[in-house]
Structures are given as structure tokens and as C-alpha cells.
XYZ file of C-alpha atoms in Angstrom:
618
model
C 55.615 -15.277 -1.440
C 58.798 -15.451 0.579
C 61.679 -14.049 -1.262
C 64.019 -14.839 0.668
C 63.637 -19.232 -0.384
C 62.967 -18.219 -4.392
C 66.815 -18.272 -5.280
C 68.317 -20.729 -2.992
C 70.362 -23.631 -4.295
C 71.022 -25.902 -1.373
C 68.067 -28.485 -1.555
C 68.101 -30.019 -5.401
C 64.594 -31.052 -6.653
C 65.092 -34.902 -7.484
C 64.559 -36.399 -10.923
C 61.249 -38.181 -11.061
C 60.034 -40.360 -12.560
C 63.325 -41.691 -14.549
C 62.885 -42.385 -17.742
C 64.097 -45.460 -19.752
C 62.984 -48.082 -16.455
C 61.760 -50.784 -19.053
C 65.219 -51.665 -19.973
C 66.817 -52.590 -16.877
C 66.663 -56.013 -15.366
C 64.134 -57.105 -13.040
C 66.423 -56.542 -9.835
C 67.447 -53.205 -11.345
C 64.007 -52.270 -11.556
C 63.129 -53.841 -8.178
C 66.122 -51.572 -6.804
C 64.616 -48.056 -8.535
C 61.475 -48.817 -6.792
C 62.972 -49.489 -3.465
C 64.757 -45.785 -3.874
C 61.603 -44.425 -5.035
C 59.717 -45.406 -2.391
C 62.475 -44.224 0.191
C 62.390 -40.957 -1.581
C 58.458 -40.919 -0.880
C 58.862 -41.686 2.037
C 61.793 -39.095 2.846
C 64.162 -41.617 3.983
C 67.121 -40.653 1.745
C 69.785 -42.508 3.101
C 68.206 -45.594 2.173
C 67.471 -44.167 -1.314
C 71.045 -43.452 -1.892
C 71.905 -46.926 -1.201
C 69.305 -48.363 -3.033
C 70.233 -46.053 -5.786
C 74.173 -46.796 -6.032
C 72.726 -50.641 -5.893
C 71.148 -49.844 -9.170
C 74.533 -48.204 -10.696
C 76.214 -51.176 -9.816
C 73.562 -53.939 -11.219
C 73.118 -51.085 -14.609
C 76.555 -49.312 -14.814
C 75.544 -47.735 -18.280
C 72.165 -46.513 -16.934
C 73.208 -42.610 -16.624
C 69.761 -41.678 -14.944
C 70.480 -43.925 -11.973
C 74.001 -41.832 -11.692
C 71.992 -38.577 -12.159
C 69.791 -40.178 -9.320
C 72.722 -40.986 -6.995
C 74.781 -37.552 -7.894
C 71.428 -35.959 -6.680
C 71.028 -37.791 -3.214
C 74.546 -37.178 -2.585
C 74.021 -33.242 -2.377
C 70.747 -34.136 -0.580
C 72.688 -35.511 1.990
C 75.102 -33.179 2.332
C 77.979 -35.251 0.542
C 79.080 -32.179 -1.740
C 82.249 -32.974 -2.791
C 80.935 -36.793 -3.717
C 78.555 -35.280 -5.853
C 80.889 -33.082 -8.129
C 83.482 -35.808 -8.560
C 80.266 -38.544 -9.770
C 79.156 -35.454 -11.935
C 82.520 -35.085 -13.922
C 82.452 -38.684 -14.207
C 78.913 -39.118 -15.713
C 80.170 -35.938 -18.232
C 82.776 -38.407 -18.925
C 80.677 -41.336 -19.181
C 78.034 -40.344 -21.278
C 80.485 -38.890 -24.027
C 81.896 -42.488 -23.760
C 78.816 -43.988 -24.268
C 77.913 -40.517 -26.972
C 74.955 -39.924 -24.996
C 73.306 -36.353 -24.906
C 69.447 -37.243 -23.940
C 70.572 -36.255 -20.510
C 72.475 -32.667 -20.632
C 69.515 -30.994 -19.016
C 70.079 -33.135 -15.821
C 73.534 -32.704 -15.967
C 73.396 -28.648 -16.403
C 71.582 -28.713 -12.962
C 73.724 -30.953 -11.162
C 76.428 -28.307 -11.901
C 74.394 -25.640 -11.165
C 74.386 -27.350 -7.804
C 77.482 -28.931 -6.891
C 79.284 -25.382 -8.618
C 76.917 -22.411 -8.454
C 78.883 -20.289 -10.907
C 77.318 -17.633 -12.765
C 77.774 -19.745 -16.026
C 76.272 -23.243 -14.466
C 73.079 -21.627 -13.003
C 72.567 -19.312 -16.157
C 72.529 -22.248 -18.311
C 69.836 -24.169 -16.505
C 67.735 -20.924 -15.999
C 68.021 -20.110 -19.644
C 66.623 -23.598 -20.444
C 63.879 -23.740 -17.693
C 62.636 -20.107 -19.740
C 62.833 -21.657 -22.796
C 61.160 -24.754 -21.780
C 58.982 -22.400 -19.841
C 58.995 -24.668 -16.948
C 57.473 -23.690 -13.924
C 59.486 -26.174 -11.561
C 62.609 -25.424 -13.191
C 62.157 -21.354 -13.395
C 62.268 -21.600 -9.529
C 65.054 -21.758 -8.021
C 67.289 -21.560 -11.360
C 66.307 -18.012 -12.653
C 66.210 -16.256 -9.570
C 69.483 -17.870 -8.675
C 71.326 -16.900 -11.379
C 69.966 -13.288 -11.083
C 71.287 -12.563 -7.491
C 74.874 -14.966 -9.503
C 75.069 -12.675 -11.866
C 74.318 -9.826 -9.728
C 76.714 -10.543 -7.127
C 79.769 -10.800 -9.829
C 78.792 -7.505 -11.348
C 77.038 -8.507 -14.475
C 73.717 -6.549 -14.088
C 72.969 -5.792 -17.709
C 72.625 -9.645 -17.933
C 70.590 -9.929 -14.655
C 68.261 -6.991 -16.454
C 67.670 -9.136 -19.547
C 67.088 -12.454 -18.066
C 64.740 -10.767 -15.439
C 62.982 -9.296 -18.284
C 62.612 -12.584 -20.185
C 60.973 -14.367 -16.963
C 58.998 -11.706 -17.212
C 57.753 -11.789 -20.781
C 57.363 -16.254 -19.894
C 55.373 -15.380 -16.892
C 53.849 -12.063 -16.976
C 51.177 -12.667 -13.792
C 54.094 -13.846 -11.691
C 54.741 -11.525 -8.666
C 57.982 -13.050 -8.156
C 58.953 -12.317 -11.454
C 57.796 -8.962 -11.902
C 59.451 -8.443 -8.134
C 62.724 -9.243 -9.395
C 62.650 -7.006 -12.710
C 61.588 -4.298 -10.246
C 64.301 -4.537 -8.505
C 67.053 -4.954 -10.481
C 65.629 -2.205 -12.842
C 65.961 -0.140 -9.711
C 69.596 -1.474 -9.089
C 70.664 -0.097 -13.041
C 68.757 3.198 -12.569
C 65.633 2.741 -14.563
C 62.922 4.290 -12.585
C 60.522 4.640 -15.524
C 60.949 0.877 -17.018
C 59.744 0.017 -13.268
C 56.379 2.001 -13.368
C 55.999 0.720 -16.826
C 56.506 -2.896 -15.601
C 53.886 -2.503 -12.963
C 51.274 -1.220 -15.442
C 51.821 -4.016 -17.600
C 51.419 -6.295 -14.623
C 48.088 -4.866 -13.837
C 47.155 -4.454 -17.264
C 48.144 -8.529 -18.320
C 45.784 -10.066 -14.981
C 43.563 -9.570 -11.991
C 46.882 -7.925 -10.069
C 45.409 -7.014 -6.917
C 43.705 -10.224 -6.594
C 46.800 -12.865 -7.346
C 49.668 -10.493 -5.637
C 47.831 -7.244 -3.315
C 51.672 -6.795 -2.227
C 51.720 -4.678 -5.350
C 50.243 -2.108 -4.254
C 52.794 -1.670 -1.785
C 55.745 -1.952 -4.412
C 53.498 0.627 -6.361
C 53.743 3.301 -3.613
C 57.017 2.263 -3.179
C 57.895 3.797 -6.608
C 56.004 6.753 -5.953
C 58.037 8.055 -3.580
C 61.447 6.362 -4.219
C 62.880 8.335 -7.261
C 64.485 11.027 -5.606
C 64.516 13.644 -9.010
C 60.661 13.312 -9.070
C 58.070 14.789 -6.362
C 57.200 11.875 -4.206
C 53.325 11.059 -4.482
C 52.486 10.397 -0.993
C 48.884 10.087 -1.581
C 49.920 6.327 -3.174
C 50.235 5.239 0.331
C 46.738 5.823 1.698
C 45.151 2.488 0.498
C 47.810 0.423 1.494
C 48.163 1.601 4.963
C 43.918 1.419 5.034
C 44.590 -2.352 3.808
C 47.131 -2.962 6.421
C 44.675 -1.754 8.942
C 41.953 -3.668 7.795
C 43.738 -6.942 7.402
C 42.407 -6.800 3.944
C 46.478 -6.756 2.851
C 48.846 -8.954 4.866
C 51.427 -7.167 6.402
C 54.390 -10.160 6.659
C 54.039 -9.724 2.431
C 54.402 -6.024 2.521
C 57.097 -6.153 4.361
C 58.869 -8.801 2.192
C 58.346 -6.845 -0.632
C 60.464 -3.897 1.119
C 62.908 -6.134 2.563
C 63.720 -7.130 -0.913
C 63.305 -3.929 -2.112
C 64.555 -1.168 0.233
C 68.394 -2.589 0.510
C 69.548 -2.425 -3.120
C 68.902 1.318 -2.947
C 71.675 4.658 -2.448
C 69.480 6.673 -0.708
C 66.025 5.034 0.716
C 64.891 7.219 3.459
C 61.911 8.164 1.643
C 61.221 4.376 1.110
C 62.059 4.328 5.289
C 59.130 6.774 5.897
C 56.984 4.122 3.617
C 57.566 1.179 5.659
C 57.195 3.323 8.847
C 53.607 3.989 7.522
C 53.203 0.683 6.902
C 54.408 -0.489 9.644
C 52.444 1.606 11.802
C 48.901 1.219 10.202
C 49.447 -2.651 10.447
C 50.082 -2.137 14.285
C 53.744 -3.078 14.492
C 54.578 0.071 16.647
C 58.183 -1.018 17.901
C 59.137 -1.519 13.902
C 57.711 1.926 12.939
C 59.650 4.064 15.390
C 62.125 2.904 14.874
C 62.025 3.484 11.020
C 60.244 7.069 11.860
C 63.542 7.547 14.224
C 66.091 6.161 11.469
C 65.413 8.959 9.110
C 66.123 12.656 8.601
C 63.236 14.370 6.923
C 64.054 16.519 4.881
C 61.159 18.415 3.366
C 57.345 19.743 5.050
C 55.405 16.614 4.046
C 58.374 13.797 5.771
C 58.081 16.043 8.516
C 54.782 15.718 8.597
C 54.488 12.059 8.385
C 57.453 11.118 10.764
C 55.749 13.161 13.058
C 52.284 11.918 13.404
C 53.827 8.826 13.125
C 55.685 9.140 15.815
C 52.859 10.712 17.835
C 50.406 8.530 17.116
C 52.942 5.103 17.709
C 54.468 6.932 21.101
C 52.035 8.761 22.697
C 52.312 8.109 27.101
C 50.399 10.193 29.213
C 53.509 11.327 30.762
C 54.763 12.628 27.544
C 52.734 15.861 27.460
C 55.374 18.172 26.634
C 57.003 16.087 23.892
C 53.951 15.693 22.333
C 53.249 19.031 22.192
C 56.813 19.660 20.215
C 56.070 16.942 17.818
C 52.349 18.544 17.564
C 53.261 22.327 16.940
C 55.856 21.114 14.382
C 53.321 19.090 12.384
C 50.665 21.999 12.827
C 53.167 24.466 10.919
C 53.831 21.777 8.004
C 50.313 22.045 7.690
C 50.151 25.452 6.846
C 52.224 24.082 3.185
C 49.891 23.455 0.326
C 51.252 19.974 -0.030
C 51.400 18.728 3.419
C 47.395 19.767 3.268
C 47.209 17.795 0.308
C 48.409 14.648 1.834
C 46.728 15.291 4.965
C 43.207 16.010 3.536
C 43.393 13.035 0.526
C 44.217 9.903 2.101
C 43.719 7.227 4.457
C 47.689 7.437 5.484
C 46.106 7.538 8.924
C 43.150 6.941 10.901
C 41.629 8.904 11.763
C 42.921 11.777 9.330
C 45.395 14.057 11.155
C 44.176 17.182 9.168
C 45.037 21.208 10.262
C 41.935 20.917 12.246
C 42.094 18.017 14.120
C 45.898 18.217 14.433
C 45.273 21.852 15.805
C 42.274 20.741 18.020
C 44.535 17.942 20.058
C 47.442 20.232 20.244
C 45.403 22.963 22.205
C 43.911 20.153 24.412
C 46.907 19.000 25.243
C 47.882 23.130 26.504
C 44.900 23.715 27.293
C 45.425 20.553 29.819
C 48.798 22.299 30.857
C 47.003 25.369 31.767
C 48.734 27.292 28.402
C 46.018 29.344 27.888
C 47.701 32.176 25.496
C 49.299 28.957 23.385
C 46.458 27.619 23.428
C 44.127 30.142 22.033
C 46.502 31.290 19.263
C 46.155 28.089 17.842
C 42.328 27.878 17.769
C 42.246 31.435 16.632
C 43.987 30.580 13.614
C 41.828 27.668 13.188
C 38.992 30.320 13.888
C 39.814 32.190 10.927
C 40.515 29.121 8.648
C 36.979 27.501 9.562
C 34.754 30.242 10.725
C 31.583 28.838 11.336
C 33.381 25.159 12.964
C 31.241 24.623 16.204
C 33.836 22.191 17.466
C 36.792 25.034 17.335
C 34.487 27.873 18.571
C 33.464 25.346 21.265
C 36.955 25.125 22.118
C 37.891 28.384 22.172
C 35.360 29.566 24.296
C 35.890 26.939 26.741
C 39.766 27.664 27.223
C 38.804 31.930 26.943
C 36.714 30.753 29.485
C 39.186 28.966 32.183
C 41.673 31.451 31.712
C 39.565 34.448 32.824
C 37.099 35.871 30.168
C 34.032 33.619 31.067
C 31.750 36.174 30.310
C 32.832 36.467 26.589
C 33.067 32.860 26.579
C 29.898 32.524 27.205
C 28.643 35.506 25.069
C 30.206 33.791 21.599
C 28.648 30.130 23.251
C 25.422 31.560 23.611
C 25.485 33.285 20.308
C 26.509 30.066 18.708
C 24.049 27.588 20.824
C 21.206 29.814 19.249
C 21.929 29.874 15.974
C 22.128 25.537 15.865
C 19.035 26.003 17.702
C 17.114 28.365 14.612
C 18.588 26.297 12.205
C 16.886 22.930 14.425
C 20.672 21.650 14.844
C 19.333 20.628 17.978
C 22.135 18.215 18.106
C 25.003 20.730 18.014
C 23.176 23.146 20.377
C 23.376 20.217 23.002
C 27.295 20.418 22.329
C 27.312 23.951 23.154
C 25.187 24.478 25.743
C 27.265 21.635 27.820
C 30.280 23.901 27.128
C 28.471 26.568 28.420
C 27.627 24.335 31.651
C 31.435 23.574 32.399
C 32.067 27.286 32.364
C 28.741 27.852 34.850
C 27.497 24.860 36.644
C 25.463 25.930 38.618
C 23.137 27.590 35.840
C 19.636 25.768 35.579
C 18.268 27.973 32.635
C 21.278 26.527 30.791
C 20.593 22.984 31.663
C 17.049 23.282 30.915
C 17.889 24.627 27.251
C 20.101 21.335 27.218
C 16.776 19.061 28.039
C 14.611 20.649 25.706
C 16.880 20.389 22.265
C 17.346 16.612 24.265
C 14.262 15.697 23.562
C 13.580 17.043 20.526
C 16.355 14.880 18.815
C 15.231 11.860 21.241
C 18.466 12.182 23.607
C 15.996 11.052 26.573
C 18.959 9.348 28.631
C 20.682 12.733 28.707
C 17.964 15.101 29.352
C 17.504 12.673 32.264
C 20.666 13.224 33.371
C 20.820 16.838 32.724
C 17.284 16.795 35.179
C 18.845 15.060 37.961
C 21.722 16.949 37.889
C 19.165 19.823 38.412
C 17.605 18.409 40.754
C 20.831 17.594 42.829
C 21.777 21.305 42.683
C 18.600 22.812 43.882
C 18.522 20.288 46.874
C 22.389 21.324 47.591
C 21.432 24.828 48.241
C 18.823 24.421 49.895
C 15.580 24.619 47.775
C 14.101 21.400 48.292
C 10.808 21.787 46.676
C 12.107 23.199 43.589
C 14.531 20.591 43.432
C 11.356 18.402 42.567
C 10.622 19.878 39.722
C 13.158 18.702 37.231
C 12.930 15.345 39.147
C 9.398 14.940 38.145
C 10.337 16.113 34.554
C 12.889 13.051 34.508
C 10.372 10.925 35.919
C 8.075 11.494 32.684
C 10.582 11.086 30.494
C 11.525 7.593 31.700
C 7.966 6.416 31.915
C 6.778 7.858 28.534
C 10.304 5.335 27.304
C 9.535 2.908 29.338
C 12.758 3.060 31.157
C 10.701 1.338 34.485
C 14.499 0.344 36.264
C 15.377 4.281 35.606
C 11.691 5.128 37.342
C 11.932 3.505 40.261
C 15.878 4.825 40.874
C 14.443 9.120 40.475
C 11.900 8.290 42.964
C 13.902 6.724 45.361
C 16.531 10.078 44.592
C 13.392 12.263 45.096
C 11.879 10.894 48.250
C 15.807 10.942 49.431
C 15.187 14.403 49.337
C 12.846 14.554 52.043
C 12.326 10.510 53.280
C 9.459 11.921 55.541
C 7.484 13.537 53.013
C 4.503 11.501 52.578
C 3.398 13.576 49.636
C 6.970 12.655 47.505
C 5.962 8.736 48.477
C 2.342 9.249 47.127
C 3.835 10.463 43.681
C 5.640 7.524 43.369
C 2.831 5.101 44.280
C 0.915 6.503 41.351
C 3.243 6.172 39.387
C 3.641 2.811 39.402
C -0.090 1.925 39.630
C -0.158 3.636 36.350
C 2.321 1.611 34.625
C 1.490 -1.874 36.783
C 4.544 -1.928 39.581
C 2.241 -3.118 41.755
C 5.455 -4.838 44.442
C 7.641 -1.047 43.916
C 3.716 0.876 44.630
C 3.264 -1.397 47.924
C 6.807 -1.132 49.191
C 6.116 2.782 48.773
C 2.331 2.458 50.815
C 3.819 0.306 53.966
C 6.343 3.605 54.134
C 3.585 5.867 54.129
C 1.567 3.912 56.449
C 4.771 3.515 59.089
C 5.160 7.031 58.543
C 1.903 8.282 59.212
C 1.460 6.129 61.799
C 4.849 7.537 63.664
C 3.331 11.336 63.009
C -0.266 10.238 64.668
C -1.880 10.662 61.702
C -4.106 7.129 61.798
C -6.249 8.629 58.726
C -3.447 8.979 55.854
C -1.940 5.252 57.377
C -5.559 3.873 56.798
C -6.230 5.118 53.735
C -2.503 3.919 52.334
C -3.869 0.013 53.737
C -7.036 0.126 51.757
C -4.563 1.408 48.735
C -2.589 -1.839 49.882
C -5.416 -4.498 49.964
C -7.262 -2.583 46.931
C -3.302 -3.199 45.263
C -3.054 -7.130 46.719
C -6.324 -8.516 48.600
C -5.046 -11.506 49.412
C -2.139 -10.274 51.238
C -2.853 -10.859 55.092
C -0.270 -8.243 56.421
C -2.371 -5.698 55.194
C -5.703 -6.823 56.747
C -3.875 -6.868 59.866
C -2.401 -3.552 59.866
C -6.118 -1.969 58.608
C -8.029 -3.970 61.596
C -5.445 -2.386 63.981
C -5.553 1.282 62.388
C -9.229 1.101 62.519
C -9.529 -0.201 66.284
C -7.137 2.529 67.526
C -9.954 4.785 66.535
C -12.582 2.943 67.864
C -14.052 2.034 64.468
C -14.389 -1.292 65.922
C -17.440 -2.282 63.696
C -15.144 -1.397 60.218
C -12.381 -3.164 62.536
C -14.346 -6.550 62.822
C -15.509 -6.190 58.908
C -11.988 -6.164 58.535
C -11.201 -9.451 60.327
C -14.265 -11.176 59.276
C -12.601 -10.548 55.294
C -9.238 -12.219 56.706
C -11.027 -15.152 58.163
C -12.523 -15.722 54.884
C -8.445 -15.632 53.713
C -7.245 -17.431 56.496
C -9.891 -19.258 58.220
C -7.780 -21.456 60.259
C -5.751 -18.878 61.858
C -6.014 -18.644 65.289
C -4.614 -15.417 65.509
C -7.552 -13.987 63.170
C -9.985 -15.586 65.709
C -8.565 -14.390 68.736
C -7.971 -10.425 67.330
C -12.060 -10.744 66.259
C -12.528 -11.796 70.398
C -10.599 -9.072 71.468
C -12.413 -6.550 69.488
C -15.449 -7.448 70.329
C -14.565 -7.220 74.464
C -13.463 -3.631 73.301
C -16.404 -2.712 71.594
C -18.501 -3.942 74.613
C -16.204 -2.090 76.814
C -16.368 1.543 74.661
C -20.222 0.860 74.865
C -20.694 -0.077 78.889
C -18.120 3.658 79.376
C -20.385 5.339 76.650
């Protein structure tokens, strides 16, 4: 609904069709059409000509002058069109013809927009109850009679479009208003209700619910009710309301009004929920608020609208003012009742962000006051205790930090709030790193809740600190522990990655590569379990020990028989240990894989020359 187009008077709707058509001549009529058509077709030039054709062919037609008056204005020929009204006034009472004084009322609404001339034609469009006549003419000759002072006039007709139209937005918008504009905050509330009560309200115009907060807080001898604004803002946010309405409404609104800063705050709220940030500060920076709950507002407003990362310190000005509103009974109420913001900027989490933000500053003692007081306003809150003990913490008293944590961390954990424990306990870590009891308490409530990704982490993390200091072995532990985790989940990509991070540990450890290769035999990874049994063979091999290599190439051909790399490594394990027989068993199973392979044939010659050999020096 765009208020600003409902009243204006410089584009005049065009009679059609005109009546009386039968009694004109044939090239009369033939005329009319040819100006109808034009008008159809938008080409009004043309229609004026064909028109005055008309008036000259049928000079006593008055319909065809109402015609041609009318595409005179159209095109901008104002002063044409008030002479040719006078003389169809003159004219008709000639000819004692009235049929036509409806036509005639609008043309001087038109050609003189005087309070009188556009009052007449909106009376008569409310009378006839005319929906293409009751826009523009009433709400032109509201704002008429409004601009020349005569407001008890604009009150009544406002109220009689009203009572013709009762589910018309634009019409109840424009009794609001000009109720507001003589004073009569009640008669506006009561106009609403009726206009909720008489349709489906939210459905035909949801902009009302804006103009109905809008009262709330307007009338400055009542106690604004601030709560009004909640499901508009959570409309604007959802895109269930349309924000370029709202607006409208307070652009039509908001100027008629002495004193609108509350109404200010409103559309800052409004503007700021529907994401229009530059708007809302600069409403939020417009006003002067002047009791706990503006103050308030404006200053989440503001804080949520401007917040840099540069701005620390004027963020925590705008925050400690907003956390002492919040100590009022009122400014709770707001604050704890409504979806003004999102999320809710209550005492707590108002309080909680303002000590981040010192805590981030390193002002500890500011810091703590604030979550002390939260402290004593929600005693058992594991968030604020959390935070408190973390900042008592940093700033020197770790040990009673940790003390209250601990405390805390067990009672979640009696009460199976496994969940919160894990929230603790990681507090607890920040404050002592290094502290593996702590991290395993984090695994175990992990898995009881089915947190398996961070117990994992929590493991490796272990795992990484052990190895740091030193204590290799032990650092498998909780790397083992992972590795069961992510097998019994089937996390097979997160498998593979621990074992590689275990046998980085110690690459030469046989025993770390072994682990792995049973791993995945167990679950099927039969390409990762190879990869890990050509290490172990290399490495073997490299600390002359031929026994764990061959045994790690019968794994390899028990894994993949048909793989030829492996026969070939086996057949030379085994004949640099003189097992030449097993060695030539060995070959004769590759030349059944590969029996044109010359290479097959010539290794079997070779190791039968060195089996002679070991015999004849035997």
C-alpha cells in the first residue's frame, strides 16, 4: 500500500464507457471509437483529437466535452481544461442538463483542487460507496482539508471512509492518523480493535501490527508497552512482514507528531531486525533517551547494528550502561518477554559478553565483578561459574579456579549431565593443558553422550603431549583409545590418519606398523594393511632381521596372491637364507601367475645353481 500515490490528483481517471453513444451519428460514433481505442492503447494525443472531432460533429453531446476536458489535464494542458470546464457548466445549464454533475464535480476537483471541489466528489464517491472514486478523492480532500486547517472535518470524513470500508488499511491508516493529529489517542486504539475485530486483519494488512506498537509507545502520558514490538521486529526478521510496508506506515505516521522520539526508537527496532543497519543508527543516534528501558534499547541497538572489532572499548561503554538498566524491573521485563532482539539481550547474556569483551582486554577485577553479580543472581548457572573461574583463573588464582571447576564438573557428572561436565572440564583444560587426568574425564563423559569426534580429539591431543615430553610409549595409549573409537563408528578415513600420527611417533617401530595392519585386516583395508606390510618388510630388511620381513610377505600374498611383487620379494628373503627349496616353491607359485615371464624363469635357474653350489661347499 503506498501512501504516498493514495491522495494525489495529477493523473484524472478517464470516463469510460460514455454513456448515451446510440444517439450520435454514425461518424460521431466512428470518432468515440477511434478515441477509445487511442485511450486503450495509451496514445492520448490522438484521443484528444479524435475526441474534440466528436465535439465538433455533436456540439450538444456534454460527455464528449467531459471526455476532451479530461485528456486536456492528461496532457498537461491545465489551463485548457478549466476554461472547457466553465464552459460545459455553462452549457449544460443552457441545455438544463444535470445527468452529468458527478463528472463535472471531478473535473473541478482536478483542474482547482480546493478544499470545497475535492470534498464534494469524495463525499459522493462515500455515498456512492465507490471504490474507484474513494481513491484518490477522499484521501485528497483529507490532506485539502488538513493543509487549510480544517481538521475536525478531515476527522469526520476519515471516519465515514471508515464506517464505508471498514477492512481497508488505507482507510483505517488515515483515521489513525489524523485522530493522532487532533489528540485522540484512545479513539486510535479503539479504531484498531475494530479493524481486527470487523476482518482477518493480519492477513489483508500485517502492517498493522506495526501501527499497533506504534500506539503503544507513542502517547507520551501513558507507560509505553514495549513488549508490543517483539512480534513485529521477529516478523521483520523472518520476512514473514515486509519491511518497505512498515516503514510506510511510519513514514506516514511518525511526521504529524510533537514529540516522536519514542516512535524513533520503534522504527530503529524495526529497522534493525529487518537488517537495514545504516537506517537504524541513525534513528538509535537521532534520539535522546530519556528513561532505563530507551536506554536500554538504543543501546543494544546500537551495539548490535555497530559492533567492529576495533571498537572494544566503546562497546564496553554501551555494554556496562545497558547492564545497569537491567538491574530496573522494567527494563528486565522487556528484556526477558520479547523477541525485540535475537537473540534476547537479557542480564545474563548482556553481562556474559560484557566480561568477554574485559576479560579479552585483560580487565580482570571489571571483569569478575560483573560475573559475581551474575553469580549471585543465578547461582547454580554453569555458563557464569564457567566464566568466572576461567577469568579468576588468568588473572592469578588458578588453583581456586580450578577448585569451584572441579566442584562444579562433578556435580553435572552425579547428576549424568555428562554434557555440561564436558563444558567444564574444557575450562578446566585452558587453565592446565598439560593435565591428562583432566582430558581423560573429558573422553569418558564424551562417550557416554556419543561425542566420539571430540573424545577423539581430546585423545590425540593426549597423545601429542605425552610424545612432546618425551614419553613415547605412553603417548600410545590414548592413540590406541582413539583408534577404537573411530573403528567401533566406522570413521575408516579418521583410522587410517591416528595410525599414520602413531607410527609418526616412532616410523621405525615395527610393532606400531603391525597394530595398524590388524587393524585394517579386521575391518577389510586390505590396500592401507599392504602399504603398512611393504614398510615393515623394508624395515626389517634394513635392521637384518630377514625373519619379521618374511613373515610380513606371506601376510602380503596371504592379503593379495596374485600380486607378483610380493612373490618376488618372498623368493629373495627366503634365498638370502639359503631356504632355497621354500625359495623355488616360491617361484614355481609365480610361474603358475606369470608363466611367460622370463624373469620368473631365469630367478628359478639361478636358484637352482645356488642350491647346487651351497650343496658341492656343504
Amino acid at each position: 500500500m503506498e501512501f504516498a500515490e493514495a491522495a494525489r490528483m495529477d493523473r484524472m481517471p478517464l470516463w469510460s464507457p460514455l454513456p448515451g453513444v446510440d444517439s450520435l451519428s454514425a461518424d460521431a460514433r466512428a470518432r468515440l471509437r477511434e478515441s477509445d481505442n487511442d485511450i486503450r492503447q495509451e496514445r492520448l494525443e490522438s484521443a484528444l483529437d479524435a475526441s474534440m472531432a466528436v465535439n465538433a460533429i455533436a456540439p450538444e453531446y456534454i460527455p464528449g466535452f467531459i471526455r476532451t476536458t479530461e485528456l486536456l489535464f492528461a496532457t498537461h494542458r491545465r489551463d485548457r481544461a478549466r476554461t472547457l470546464t466553465h464552459t460545459i457548466v455553462s452549457h449544460q445549464e443552457t441545455l438544463r442538463e444535470d445527468r452529468f454533475e458527478l463528472q463535472l464535480a471531478k473535473l473541478f476537483a482536478h483542474v482547482n483542487p480546493s478544499p470545497e471541489n475535492t470534498l464534494r466528489v469524495a463525499w459522493a464517491a462515500i455515498e456512492r460507496n465507490d471504490p474507484k472514486l474513494i481513491a484518490p478523492y477522499v484521501p485528497a480532500a483529507i490532506d485539502s482539508l488538513v493543509s487549510h486547517g480544517r481538521t475536525e472535518e478531515a476527522v469526520d470524513l476519515a471516519e465515514s471512509w471508515r464506517d464505508a470500508q471498514p477492512d481497508k488499511p488505507l482507510a483505517i491508516a488515515y483515521l489513525v492518523r489524523e485522530y493522532l493529529r487532533d489528540g485522540r489517542t484512545s479513539d486510535c486504539q479503539q479504531a484498531m480493535r475494530d479493524f481486527r475485530d470487523s476482518c482477518d486483519a493480519d492477513r489483508i494488512w500485517p502492517e498493522n501490527l506495526a501501527l499497533t506498537a506504534f500506539l503503544a509507545v507513542f502517547d507520551m502520558d501513558q507507560a509505553p508497552n514495549w513488549l508490543v514490538a517483539g512480534p513485529v521486529c521477529k516478523g521483520l526478521r523472518d520476512q514473514t512482514l515486509d519491511y518497505r510496508g512498515v516503514a510506510a506506515v511510519m513514514e506516514f505516521i511518525v511526521p504529524i507528531l510533537d514529540d516522536p522520539h519514542r516512535t524513533l526508537i520503534l522504527a530503529g527496532l524495526f529497522a534493525a531486525a529487518a537488517g537495514d543497519h545504516s537506517e537504524a543508527e541513525g534513528l538509535f543516534q537521532t534520539v535522546e533517551p530519556q528513561d532505563r528501558v530507551e536506554s536500554y534499547l538504543t543501546g543494544i541497538g546500537l551495539e548490535r547494528i555497530a559492533r567492529t572489532p576495533s571498537d572494544d572499548m566503546s562497546r564496553i561503554r554501551t555494554l556496562s550502561e545497558v547492564f545497569k538498566t537491567l538491574g530496573d524491573p522494567s527494563v528486565l521485563q522487556v528484556a526477558d518477554s520479547s523477541d525485540i532482539f535475537e537473540p534476547p539481550a537479557t542480564r545474563k547474556s548482556v553481562g556474559l559478553e560484557l566480561a568477554n569483551i574485559l576479560k579479552d582486554q585483560e580487565q580482570y577485577p571489571e571483569a569478575l565483578e560483573i560475573l559475581g553479580a551474575l553469580a549471585g543472581e543465578y547461582p547454580n548457572d554453569s555458563e557464569i561459574l564457567r566464566s568466572r573461574a576461567e577469568i579468576m583463573g588468568r588473572s592469578g588464582s588458578k588453583a581456586d579456579a580450578l577448585r569451584e571447576l572441579d566442584q562444579l564438573a562433578t556435580q553435572h557428572e552425579d547428576r549424568r549431565n555428562y554434557s555440561a561436565a564436558v563444558g567444564i572440564l574444557e575450562t578446566m583444560v585452558k587453565l592446565t593443558p598439560g593435565n591428562i587426568s583432566l582430558r581423560n574425564r573429558i573422553v569418558d563423559n564424551c562417550v557416554k553422550v556419543g561425542h566420539f569426534s571430540k573424545a577423539i580429539d581430546q585423545l590425540v591431543m593426549q597423545g601429542r603431549l605425552l610424545h612432546r615430553a618425551g614419553k613415547v610409549q605412553d603417548a600410545e595409549i590414548p592413540l590406541h583409545r582413539a583408534i577404537e573409537i573411530a573403528s567401533m563408528t566406522g570413521e575408516w578415513e579418521t583410522v587410517t590418519k591416528l595410525h599414520r600420527l602413531l607410527i609418526s611417533f616412532d616410523p621405525n617401530a615395527t610393532r606400531l606398523r603391525h597394530a595398524a595392519v590388524t587393524t585394517y585386516v579386521q575391518h577389510g583395508l586390505t590396500d592401507a594393511a599392504l602399504t603398512q606390510l611393504r614398510e615393515i618388510a623394508r624395515i626389517a630388511q634394513k635392521n637384518g632381521d630377514p625373519d619379521e620381513a618374511i613373515a610380513a610377505s606371506h601376510q602380503m600374498i596371504a592379503l593379495n596372491p596374485n600380486d607378483p611383487q610380493s612373490y618376488h620379494q618372498l623368493g629373495e628373503l627366503l634365498a638370502s637364507i639359503q631356504e632355497y627349496g621354500q625359495a623355488d616353491r616360491v617361484y614355481r607359485r609365480l610361474a603358475a601367475l606369470a608363466p611367460d615371464d622370463p624373469a620368473v624363469k631365469a630367478k628359478r635357474s639361478a636358484i637352482a645353481a645356488m642350491a647346487r653350489d651351497s650343496k658341492r661347499s656343504g
